[in-house]
Amino acid sequence: MTVLDEKLEPIFNQVLQRNAGELEFHQAVKEVFESLGAVIAKHPSYAEGGLIERICEPERQIIFRVPWIDDTGHVQINRGFRVEFSSALGPFKGGLRFHPSVYLGIIKFLGFEQIFKNALTGMPIGGGKGGSDFDPKGRSDGEIMRFCQSFMTELYRHLGEHTDVPAGDIGVGQREIGYMFGQYKRITNRYEAGVLTGKGLTWGGSQVRTEATGYGTVFFVHEMLKTRNQGFDGKKVSVSGSGNVAIYTIEKVQELGGKVITCSDSDGYVLDEDGIDLALIKEIKEVRRGRISDYATEKTGVKYFPKGCIWDVPCQIALPSATQNELNGRDARELIKNGVIAIGEGANMPCTSDAAHLFIAAGALFGPGKAVNAGGVATSALEMQQNASRDSWSFDSTEHRLAEIMKGIHDRCRATAEEYGAPGNYVTGANIAGFIRVAEAMRALGVIWSPALRQEPCSHQALWPKR
Ligand code: NDP
């Protein structure tokens, strides 16, 4: 476990104290801080002016009541959140998660990660995240609609295409975005397409947004593999989850010649040695909203494991794409023992710190979520561009832009890791490159004047494309 820099230790202790009980948020902050020692050693002024303390404190946090009426006529109450973390680089941008595990600590960890992820894309978007402890599982379409409408009835006043632009995440797909956008439009009397991303193609959405996080994950991992003269061709790949990210990860891996042998949901996982049947998974998950166990019932030769650990299945590439902390130190040891060569975090923080450290120490290629899964938000930014210009681009040209963006993120992480003495360490590279872009913007926008804050123009400026 990395020891924190002596200037960062007290800041981290303050984060623990001010955000008691928010374990996932602590974990996300610590992971970034572990990388920042090298930056502070080279550019001590980043530790001045309360800059790092400011990054750790959201600009605004909104918590609200979401009352709605279920199909039996009973009033249900959920809690809604929107954490507007940083607008140094652009409007707050980040998804909404509907899952019973949601509480402030989860939203803050996701919002904090989002700041650096969005910075890494090189696009003009700040970081935020939101959601609710509402559980959509088993709810009727009418209940989902009434919940989304109630959620937006409060949230709308905080949104705007230049202020805060949410998208989807766990439990929030195109259907939910549609109900929320409809309610926003009803309340404001404005067809403000740029206020939400992940919209349907016929009402302001972008080609490739649905596929973007999964495709982007595979593009990033492909870039990592290329550094070792390898590709997906013929490799056994293990994917967890069977939602939006997992499905389009599987699709792109298959296109590149890899064989995905697993996927899962919160009830269990399936092992299909013949390779996952994508059409069947899409039918079960996207059309019927069924369970992964249905896949094993409907296809011969498939094993279903309601208990047990997906990471015990030997594979060369592991792409955790379900949820945070789904792959721990024990799982990492098992994967390493079984010869894993690359891990790409399709989900946000799916690997515990322990697991991430073990992969890196074993010399595996390890791509952290804030870099690997940035394709989703990057394509959301492309959706915002299309909305602003009332234009729509073709699938091929949008996918091409996505591939270029992912290569740019990969190369930036790699170059930064190299510059800071950690060649091949994508965690260090992603954290430092993301941090520097945000920190430079925060300095430029000012808080209080201090001569120290104006020194040391940073060599990293060269890494960012000129606009
Ligand atoms: P979905 O809701 O579409 O799918 C989530 C999948 O993960 C489902 O198969 C779900 O199973 C499973 N899952 C969720 N929670 C748990 C849990 N606690 N234990 C086991 N399995 C679980 O979400 P997405 O695919 O959109 O998101 C997956 C991950 O990717 C998340 O970490 C999200 O933050 C991240 N991400 C998503 C982006 C996007 O564009 N959608 C962008 C960047 C990151 P079940 O149905 O049983 O709950």
Coordinates of C-alpha atoms and ligand atoms in Angstrom, one line a residue:
M1 CA 0.0 0.0 0.0
T2 CA 1.4 3.4 -1.0
V3 CA 2.2 5.9 1.8
L4 CA 0.7 9.3 1.2
D5 CA 2.9 12.3 0.7
E6 CA 3.3 14.3 3.9
K7 CA 1.4 17.3 2.5
L8 CA -1.5 15.1 1.4
E9 CA -1.8 13.1 4.6
P10 CA -3.5 15.9 6.6
I11 CA -5.8 16.8 3.7
F12 CA -6.8 13.1 3.5
N13 CA -7.5 13.0 7.2
Q14 CA -9.6 16.1 6.9
V15 CA -11.6 14.4 4.1
L16 CA -12.2 11.4 6.4
Q17 CA -13.3 13.6 9.2
R18 CA -15.7 15.8 7.2
N19 CA -17.2 12.9 5.3
A20 CA -17.6 10.3 8.0
G21 CA -18.9 7.0 7.0
E22 CA -18.6 7.6 3.2
L23 CA -16.3 4.7 2.6
E24 CA -16.4 4.6 -1.2
F25 CA -15.7 8.3 -1.3
H26 CA -12.7 7.8 1.0
Q27 CA -11.4 5.0 -1.3
A28 CA -11.7 7.1 -4.4
V29 CA -9.9 10.1 -2.9
K30 CA -7.1 7.9 -1.5
E31 CA -6.5 6.3 -4.9
V32 CA -6.0 9.7 -6.5
F33 CA -3.9 11.0 -3.6
E34 CA -1.6 7.9 -3.9
S35 CA -0.6 9.2 -7.4
L36 CA -0.3 12.9 -6.5
G37 CA 2.9 12.7 -4.4
A38 CA 5.0 12.7 -7.6
V39 CA 3.2 15.8 -8.9
I40 CA 3.7 17.8 -5.7
A41 CA 7.4 16.8 -5.5
K42 CA 7.8 18.3 -9.0
H43 CA 5.4 21.2 -8.7
P44 CA 5.0 22.1 -5.0
S45 CA 2.6 24.9 -5.7
Y46 CA -0.2 22.5 -6.4
A47 CA -0.3 21.8 -2.7
E48 CA -0.8 25.5 -1.9
G49 CA -3.8 27.8 -2.0
G50 CA -6.2 25.1 -0.8
L51 CA -6.4 23.8 -4.3
I52 CA -6.5 20.1 -3.4
E53 CA -8.8 20.7 -0.5
R54 CA -11.2 22.5 -2.9
I55 CA -11.1 19.6 -5.4
C56 CA -12.3 17.3 -2.6
E57 CA -15.2 19.4 -1.6
P58 CA -18.2 19.4 -4.0
E59 CA -19.3 22.9 -5.2
R60 CA -22.9 22.0 -4.4
Q61 CA -24.7 18.9 -3.0
I62 CA -28.5 18.6 -3.4
I63 CA -30.5 16.0 -1.4
F64 CA -34.2 15.8 -1.9
R65 CA -37.4 13.9 -1.3
V66 CA -38.9 11.9 -4.2
P67 CA -42.5 11.0 -3.4
W68 CA -44.4 8.8 -6.0
I69 CA -47.4 6.6 -6.2
D70 CA -47.0 2.9 -6.8
D71 CA -49.5 0.7 -8.8
T72 CA -51.4 -0.2 -5.6
G73 CA -52.0 3.5 -4.9
H74 CA -49.6 3.7 -2.0
V75 CA -47.2 6.7 -1.6
Q76 CA -43.6 5.7 -1.7
I77 CA -40.7 7.9 -0.6
N78 CA -37.2 7.8 -2.0
R79 CA -34.2 10.0 -1.6
G80 CA -32.7 11.9 -4.6
F81 CA -29.1 13.2 -4.9
R82 CA -27.2 15.4 -7.2
V83 CA -23.6 16.2 -6.3
E84 CA -22.2 19.0 -8.4
F85 CA -18.6 18.4 -7.8
S86 CA -16.5 20.6 -10.1
S87 CA -17.4 23.1 -12.9
A88 CA -13.8 24.2 -13.5
L89 CA -13.8 22.7 -17.0
G90 CA -17.4 23.0 -18.0
P91 CA -20.9 22.3 -16.9
F92 CA -21.3 19.6 -14.3
K93 CA -21.6 16.3 -16.2
G94 CA -22.1 12.8 -15.0
G95 CA -24.8 10.1 -14.8
L96 CA -27.8 9.3 -12.5
R97 CA -27.8 6.0 -10.7
F98 CA -31.0 4.3 -9.5
H99 CA -30.1 1.5 -7.2
P100 CA -31.1 0.6 -3.6
S101 CA -27.4 0.8 -2.5
V102 CA -27.3 4.5 -3.4
Y103 CA -26.4 7.0 -0.6
L104 CA -24.3 10.2 -0.4
G105 CA -21.0 8.3 -0.2
I106 CA -21.6 6.4 -3.5
I107 CA -22.7 9.5 -5.3
K108 CA -19.6 11.4 -4.0
F109 CA -17.2 8.7 -5.1
L110 CA -18.7 8.6 -8.5
G111 CA -18.8 12.4 -8.8
F112 CA -15.1 12.7 -7.6
E113 CA -14.0 10.1 -10.2
Q114 CA -16.0 11.9 -12.8
I115 CA -14.0 15.1 -12.4
F116 CA -10.8 13.4 -13.5
K117 CA -12.4 11.2 -16.1
N118 CA -14.0 14.2 -17.8
A119 CA -10.8 16.1 -17.6
L120 CA -9.0 13.2 -19.3
T121 CA -11.3 13.3 -22.3
G122 CA -9.9 16.8 -23.1
M123 CA -13.5 18.0 -23.6
P124 CA -15.1 21.0 -21.9
I125 CA -17.1 19.1 -19.2
G126 CA -17.0 19.4 -15.4
G127 CA -17.8 16.6 -13.0
G128 CA -21.0 15.6 -11.1
K129 CA -23.1 12.6 -10.3
G130 CA -26.6 11.9 -9.0
G131 CA -29.2 9.3 -8.4
S132 CA -31.6 7.7 -6.0
D133 CA -32.0 4.8 -3.7
F134 CA -35.0 3.8 -5.8
D135 CA -35.0 0.2 -6.9
P136 CA -36.3 -0.2 -10.4
K137 CA -36.2 -4.0 -10.3
G138 CA -39.7 -5.5 -10.6
R139 CA -41.4 -2.1 -11.0
S140 CA -44.0 -1.6 -13.8
D141 CA -43.4 0.8 -16.6
G142 CA -46.0 3.2 -15.1
E143 CA -44.2 3.1 -11.7
I144 CA -40.8 3.9 -13.4
M145 CA -42.4 6.8 -15.2
R146 CA -44.0 8.3 -12.1
F147 CA -40.8 7.9 -10.2
C148 CA -38.8 9.6 -13.0
Q149 CA -41.3 12.4 -13.2
S150 CA -41.2 13.1 -9.5
F151 CA -37.4 12.9 -9.4
M152 CA -37.2 15.5 -12.2
T153 CA -39.9 17.7 -10.6
E154 CA -37.2 18.7 -8.0
L155 CA -34.0 18.2 -10.1
Y156 CA -35.0 20.4 -13.1
R157 CA -34.3 23.6 -11.2
H158 CA -30.7 22.7 -10.9
L159 CA -30.1 21.7 -14.5
G160 CA -29.3 23.5 -17.7
E161 CA -27.2 22.9 -20.8
H162 CA -24.6 25.4 -19.4
T163 CA -25.1 24.4 -15.8
D164 CA -25.5 20.7 -15.2
V165 CA -26.2 17.9 -17.7
P166 CA -27.0 14.4 -16.3
A167 CA -27.0 11.1 -18.2
G168 CA -27.6 7.5 -17.3
D169 CA -25.8 5.0 -15.1
I170 CA -26.9 1.8 -13.3
G171 CA -30.7 1.5 -13.5
V172 CA -31.0 4.5 -15.8
G173 CA -31.2 3.9 -19.6
Q174 CA -32.9 5.5 -22.5
R175 CA -36.4 4.8 -21.1
E176 CA -35.7 6.6 -17.8
I177 CA -33.9 9.5 -19.6
G178 CA -37.0 9.8 -21.8
Y179 CA -39.4 10.1 -18.9
M180 CA -37.1 12.7 -17.2
F181 CA -36.6 14.7 -20.4
G182 CA -40.4 14.7 -20.9
Q183 CA -41.0 16.1 -17.4
Y184 CA -38.2 18.7 -17.8
K185 CA -39.8 19.9 -21.1
R186 CA -43.3 19.9 -19.5
I187 CA -42.2 22.0 -16.5
T188 CA -40.0 24.5 -18.4
N189 CA -41.9 24.7 -21.7
R190 CA -38.5 24.4 -23.4
Y191 CA -37.2 21.7 -25.8
E192 CA -33.7 22.1 -24.3
A193 CA -32.1 18.9 -25.8
G194 CA -28.7 19.7 -24.3
V195 CA -30.0 19.3 -20.7
L196 CA -29.7 15.5 -20.6
T197 CA -27.7 13.0 -22.7
G198 CA -28.4 9.4 -23.5
K199 CA -31.6 10.5 -25.3
G200 CA -33.3 8.4 -28.0
L201 CA -32.1 8.8 -31.6
T202 CA -35.4 10.3 -32.8
W203 CA -35.5 12.9 -30.0
G204 CA -32.0 14.5 -29.8
G205 CA -29.8 11.5 -29.0
S206 CA -26.5 10.7 -30.6
Q207 CA -25.5 7.6 -32.6
V208 CA -23.1 5.4 -30.6
R209 CA -24.1 6.8 -27.2
T210 CA -25.7 3.5 -26.2
E211 CA -22.6 1.6 -27.3
A212 CA -20.0 4.2 -26.2
T213 CA -18.9 3.0 -22.8
G214 CA -18.5 -0.6 -23.8
Y215 CA -16.9 0.2 -27.2
G216 CA -14.6 2.8 -25.5
T217 CA -13.6 0.2 -22.9
V218 CA -12.5 -2.2 -25.6
F219 CA -10.8 0.5 -27.6
F220 CA -8.7 1.5 -24.6
V221 CA -7.8 -2.1 -23.7
H222 CA -6.9 -2.7 -27.3
E223 CA -4.5 0.2 -27.1
M224 CA -2.9 -1.2 -24.0
L225 CA -2.5 -4.6 -25.7
K226 CA -0.9 -3.1 -28.7
T227 CA 1.9 -1.8 -26.5
R228 CA 2.9 -5.4 -26.0
N229 CA 2.3 -6.3 -29.7
Q230 CA -1.0 -8.2 -28.8
G231 CA -4.7 -7.9 -29.6
F232 CA -8.0 -9.4 -28.7
D233 CA -7.7 -12.0 -31.5
G234 CA -8.2 -15.5 -30.1
K235 CA -8.1 -14.4 -26.4
K236 CA -10.5 -15.6 -23.7
V237 CA -12.3 -12.7 -22.1
S238 CA -14.3 -12.5 -19.0
V239 CA -16.9 -9.8 -18.6
S240 CA -19.0 -9.2 -15.5
G241 CA -22.5 -7.5 -15.6
S242 CA -25.0 -7.8 -18.4
G243 CA -26.2 -4.2 -18.5
N244 CA -25.4 -1.4 -20.9
V245 CA -21.6 -1.4 -20.5
A246 CA -21.2 -5.2 -20.4
I247 CA -23.4 -5.8 -23.6
Y248 CA -21.5 -3.4 -25.8
T249 CA -18.2 -4.5 -24.4
I250 CA -19.0 -8.0 -25.5
E251 CA -20.1 -6.8 -28.9
K252 CA -16.8 -5.0 -29.6
V253 CA -14.6 -7.7 -28.2
Q254 CA -16.3 -10.2 -30.5
E255 CA -15.8 -7.8 -33.5
L256 CA -12.1 -7.7 -32.7
G257 CA -11.9 -11.5 -32.6
G258 CA -11.9 -12.2 -28.8
K259 CA -14.1 -14.8 -27.2
V260 CA -16.2 -13.6 -24.2
I261 CA -17.1 -16.6 -22.0
T262 CA -18.8 -15.1 -19.0
C263 CA -21.3 -12.4 -18.0
S264 CA -23.4 -11.9 -14.9
D265 CA -26.1 -10.0 -13.0
S266 CA -26.5 -9.6 -9.2
D267 CA -28.0 -13.1 -9.0
G268 CA -25.1 -15.1 -10.5
Y269 CA -23.0 -15.6 -13.6
V270 CA -23.0 -17.8 -16.7
L271 CA -20.1 -19.6 -18.3
D272 CA -20.4 -20.3 -22.0
E273 CA -17.2 -21.9 -23.4
D274 CA -18.6 -21.5 -26.9
G275 CA -18.7 -17.8 -26.5
I276 CA -21.6 -15.6 -25.4
D277 CA -24.5 -15.4 -27.8
L278 CA -24.9 -11.6 -28.1
A279 CA -28.3 -11.7 -29.7
L280 CA -29.7 -13.8 -26.9
I281 CA -28.2 -11.6 -24.2
K282 CA -29.7 -8.5 -25.8
E283 CA -33.1 -10.2 -26.2
I284 CA -33.1 -11.2 -22.5
K285 CA -31.7 -8.0 -21.0
E286 CA -32.7 -5.2 -23.3
V287 CA -36.1 -6.5 -24.6
R288 CA -37.5 -8.7 -21.9
R289 CA -35.6 -7.2 -18.9
G290 CA -35.0 -10.7 -17.7
R291 CA -32.4 -12.4 -15.6
I292 CA -29.0 -13.9 -16.6
S293 CA -30.2 -17.4 -15.4
D294 CA -32.6 -17.3 -18.4
Y295 CA -29.6 -17.4 -20.7
A296 CA -28.5 -20.7 -19.2
T297 CA -32.0 -22.1 -19.5
E298 CA -32.3 -21.1 -23.1
K299 CA -28.9 -22.1 -24.5
T300 CA -27.5 -25.6 -24.3
G301 CA -24.0 -26.2 -22.9
V302 CA -24.1 -23.1 -20.6
K303 CA -23.3 -23.4 -16.9
Y304 CA -25.1 -21.1 -14.5
F305 CA -23.5 -20.3 -11.1
P306 CA -26.0 -18.6 -8.7
K307 CA -23.2 -18.6 -6.1
G308 CA -19.5 -18.6 -6.7
C309 CA -17.1 -16.0 -8.1
I310 CA -16.9 -15.1 -11.8
W311 CA -13.2 -14.2 -11.4
D312 CA -12.4 -17.9 -10.7
V313 CA -12.9 -18.6 -14.4
P314 CA -9.5 -18.6 -16.2
C315 CA -9.2 -15.9 -18.8
Q316 CA -6.5 -13.7 -20.4
I317 CA -8.5 -10.5 -20.3
A318 CA -10.8 -9.4 -17.5
L319 CA -13.3 -6.6 -18.0
P320 CA -15.3 -6.0 -14.8
S321 CA -18.4 -4.0 -15.9
A322 CA -21.0 -4.3 -13.2
T323 CA -20.3 -2.2 -10.0
Q324 CA -17.8 -0.9 -7.5
N325 CA -15.6 -3.3 -5.5
E326 CA -16.8 -6.4 -7.3
L327 CA -13.2 -7.7 -7.7
N328 CA -11.1 -8.0 -4.6
G329 CA -7.6 -9.0 -3.7
R330 CA -8.4 -12.7 -3.6
D331 CA -10.0 -12.5 -7.0
A332 CA -7.0 -10.6 -8.4
R333 CA -4.6 -13.4 -7.1
E334 CA -6.8 -16.0 -8.7
L335 CA -6.8 -14.2 -12.1
I336 CA -3.0 -13.6 -11.9
K337 CA -2.5 -17.3 -11.1
N338 CA -4.6 -18.2 -14.1
G339 CA -2.5 -16.0 -16.5
V340 CA -4.5 -12.8 -16.9
I341 CA -2.6 -10.3 -19.0
A342 CA -4.9 -7.3 -19.1
I343 CA -7.7 -5.8 -16.9
G344 CA -9.9 -2.9 -18.0
E345 CA -12.4 -1.4 -15.6
G346 CA -15.6 -0.9 -17.6
A347 CA -17.4 -0.1 -14.4
N348 CA -16.5 2.6 -11.9
M349 CA -13.9 1.4 -9.3
P350 CA -14.8 -2.3 -9.7
C351 CA -11.5 -3.4 -8.4
T352 CA -10.6 -2.8 -4.7
S353 CA -7.3 -0.9 -4.2
D354 CA -5.8 -4.1 -3.0
A355 CA -6.7 -5.8 -6.3
A356 CA -5.4 -2.9 -8.4
H357 CA -2.1 -2.9 -6.6
L358 CA -1.7 -6.6 -7.1
F359 CA -2.4 -6.4 -10.9
I360 CA 0.2 -3.7 -11.3
A361 CA 2.8 -5.4 -9.2
A362 CA 2.3 -8.6 -11.2
G363 CA 3.1 -6.7 -14.4
A364 CA -0.4 -7.0 -15.9
L365 CA -1.8 -4.2 -18.0
F366 CA -4.3 -2.5 -15.7
G367 CA -6.6 0.3 -17.0
P368 CA -8.5 2.2 -14.3
G369 CA -12.1 3.1 -14.8
K370 CA -11.7 6.8 -15.0
A371 CA -9.7 6.3 -18.2
V372 CA -11.1 3.1 -19.6
N373 CA -14.8 3.8 -19.4
A374 CA -14.5 7.5 -20.3
G375 CA -16.0 6.8 -23.8
G376 CA -19.5 7.1 -22.4
V377 CA -19.2 10.6 -21.1
A378 CA -17.0 11.6 -24.1
T379 CA -19.9 10.5 -26.5
S380 CA -22.3 12.4 -24.2
A381 CA -20.2 15.5 -24.9
L382 CA -20.5 14.7 -28.6
E383 CA -24.2 14.5 -28.1
M384 CA -24.1 18.0 -26.5
Q385 CA -22.2 19.3 -29.5
Q386 CA -24.8 17.9 -31.9
N387 CA -27.6 19.3 -29.8
A388 CA -26.0 22.8 -29.7
S389 CA -25.6 22.8 -33.5
R390 CA -28.9 21.1 -34.2
D391 CA -27.0 18.5 -36.2
S392 CA -26.7 14.7 -36.1
W393 CA -23.7 12.7 -37.2
S394 CA -23.5 9.3 -38.7
F395 CA -22.7 6.1 -36.7
D396 CA -19.4 5.6 -38.5
S397 CA -18.1 9.1 -38.0
T398 CA -19.2 9.2 -34.3
E399 CA -17.5 5.8 -33.7
H400 CA -14.4 7.1 -35.4
R401 CA -14.4 10.2 -33.1
L402 CA -14.8 7.9 -30.1
A403 CA -11.9 5.6 -31.1
E404 CA -9.7 8.7 -31.5
I405 CA -10.7 10.1 -28.1
M406 CA -9.9 6.7 -26.4
K407 CA -6.6 6.6 -28.1
G408 CA -5.9 10.1 -27.0
I409 CA -6.7 9.2 -23.4
H410 CA -4.6 6.1 -23.5
D411 CA -1.6 8.0 -24.9
R412 CA -2.0 10.8 -22.4
C413 CA -2.1 8.4 -19.5
R414 CA 1.0 6.5 -20.8
A415 CA 3.0 9.7 -21.5
T416 CA 2.2 11.1 -18.1
A417 CA 3.1 7.9 -16.2
E418 CA 6.4 7.9 -18.0
E419 CA 7.1 11.6 -17.2
Y420 CA 6.4 11.0 -13.5
G421 CA 8.6 7.9 -13.2
A422 CA 6.0 5.2 -13.3
P423 CA 6.2 3.8 -16.9
G424 CA 3.3 1.6 -17.8
N425 CA 1.3 2.5 -14.7
Y426 CA -2.0 3.7 -16.1
V427 CA -3.5 4.5 -12.7
T428 CA -0.7 7.0 -12.0
G429 CA -0.9 8.4 -15.5
A430 CA -4.7 8.9 -15.4
N431 CA -4.8 10.5 -12.0
I432 CA -2.0 12.9 -12.7
A433 CA -3.1 13.9 -16.2
G434 CA -6.7 14.4 -15.1
F435 CA -5.6 16.3 -11.9
I436 CA -3.3 18.7 -13.8
R437 CA -5.9 19.7 -16.3
V438 CA -8.5 20.5 -13.5
A439 CA -5.9 22.1 -11.3
E440 CA -4.7 24.4 -14.1
A441 CA -8.3 25.5 -14.8
M442 CA -9.0 26.1 -11.1
R443 CA -5.9 28.3 -10.9
A444 CA -6.9 30.3 -14.0
L445 CA -10.4 30.9 -12.6
G446 CA -9.0 32.0 -9.3
V447 CA -10.2 31.9 -5.7
I448 CA -7.9 34.2 -3.8
W449 CA -4.8 35.8 -5.2
S450 CA -1.5 34.3 -4.2
P451 CA 1.8 34.9 -6.1
A452 CA 2.8 31.2 -5.6
L453 CA -0.2 30.1 -7.6
R454 CA 1.0 31.9 -10.7
Q455 CA 4.3 30.1 -11.0
E456 CA 5.5 27.1 -12.9
P457 CA 3.7 26.8 -16.2
C458 CA 3.3 23.1 -16.5
S459 CA 4.9 20.9 -19.2
H460 CA 1.7 19.0 -19.4
Q461 CA 0.0 21.7 -21.5
A462 CA 1.8 20.1 -24.4
L463 CA -0.2 16.9 -23.9
W464 CA -3.6 18.5 -24.6
P465 CA -4.8 19.2 -28.1
K466 CA -4.9 22.8 -29.1
R467 CA -8.5 24.1 -29.4
Ligands
NDP1 P1 -26.8 -1.3 -15.9 O1 -27.8 -0.9 -14.9 O2 -27.2 -1.2 -17.4 O3 -26.2 -2.7 -15.6 C1 -25.6 -3.0 -14.4 C2 -25.2 -4.4 -14.4 O4 -24.4 -4.7 -13.3 C3 -26.4 -5.4 -14.3 O5 -26.1 -6.6 -14.9 C4 -26.5 -5.5 -12.8 O6 -27.2 -6.7 -12.4 C5 -25.1 -5.6 -12.4 N1 -25.0 -5.1 -11.0 C6 -25.3 -3.8 -10.5 N2 -25.1 -3.7 -9.2 C7 -24.7 -4.9 -8.8 C8 -24.3 -5.4 -7.6 N3 -24.3 -4.7 -6.5 N4 -23.8 -6.7 -7.6 C9 -23.7 -7.4 -8.7 N5 -24.1 -7.0 -9.9 C10 -24.6 -5.8 -10.0 O7 -25.6 -0.3 -15.6 P2 -24.4 0.1 -16.6 O8 -24.0 -1.0 -17.5 O9 -24.7 1.4 -17.2 O10 -23.2 0.4 -15.5 C11 -22.3 -0.6 -15.1 C12 -21.1 0.1 -14.5 O11 -20.5 1.0 -15.5 C13 -21.3 1.0 -13.3 O12 -20.2 1.0 -12.4 C14 -21.4 2.4 -13.9 O13 -21.1 3.4 -13.0 C15 -20.3 2.3 -15.0 N6 -20.4 3.2 -16.1 C16 -21.5 3.3 -16.9 C17 -21.5 4.2 -17.9 C18 -22.7 4.3 -18.9 O14 -22.6 5.0 -19.9 N7 -23.8 3.6 -18.7 C19 -20.4 5.2 -18.2 C20 -19.3 4.9 -17.3 C21 -19.3 4.0 -16.3 P3 -28.7 -6.6 -11.8 O15 -29.6 -6.3 -13.0 O16 -29.0 -7.9 -11.2 O17 -28.7 -5.4 -10.8

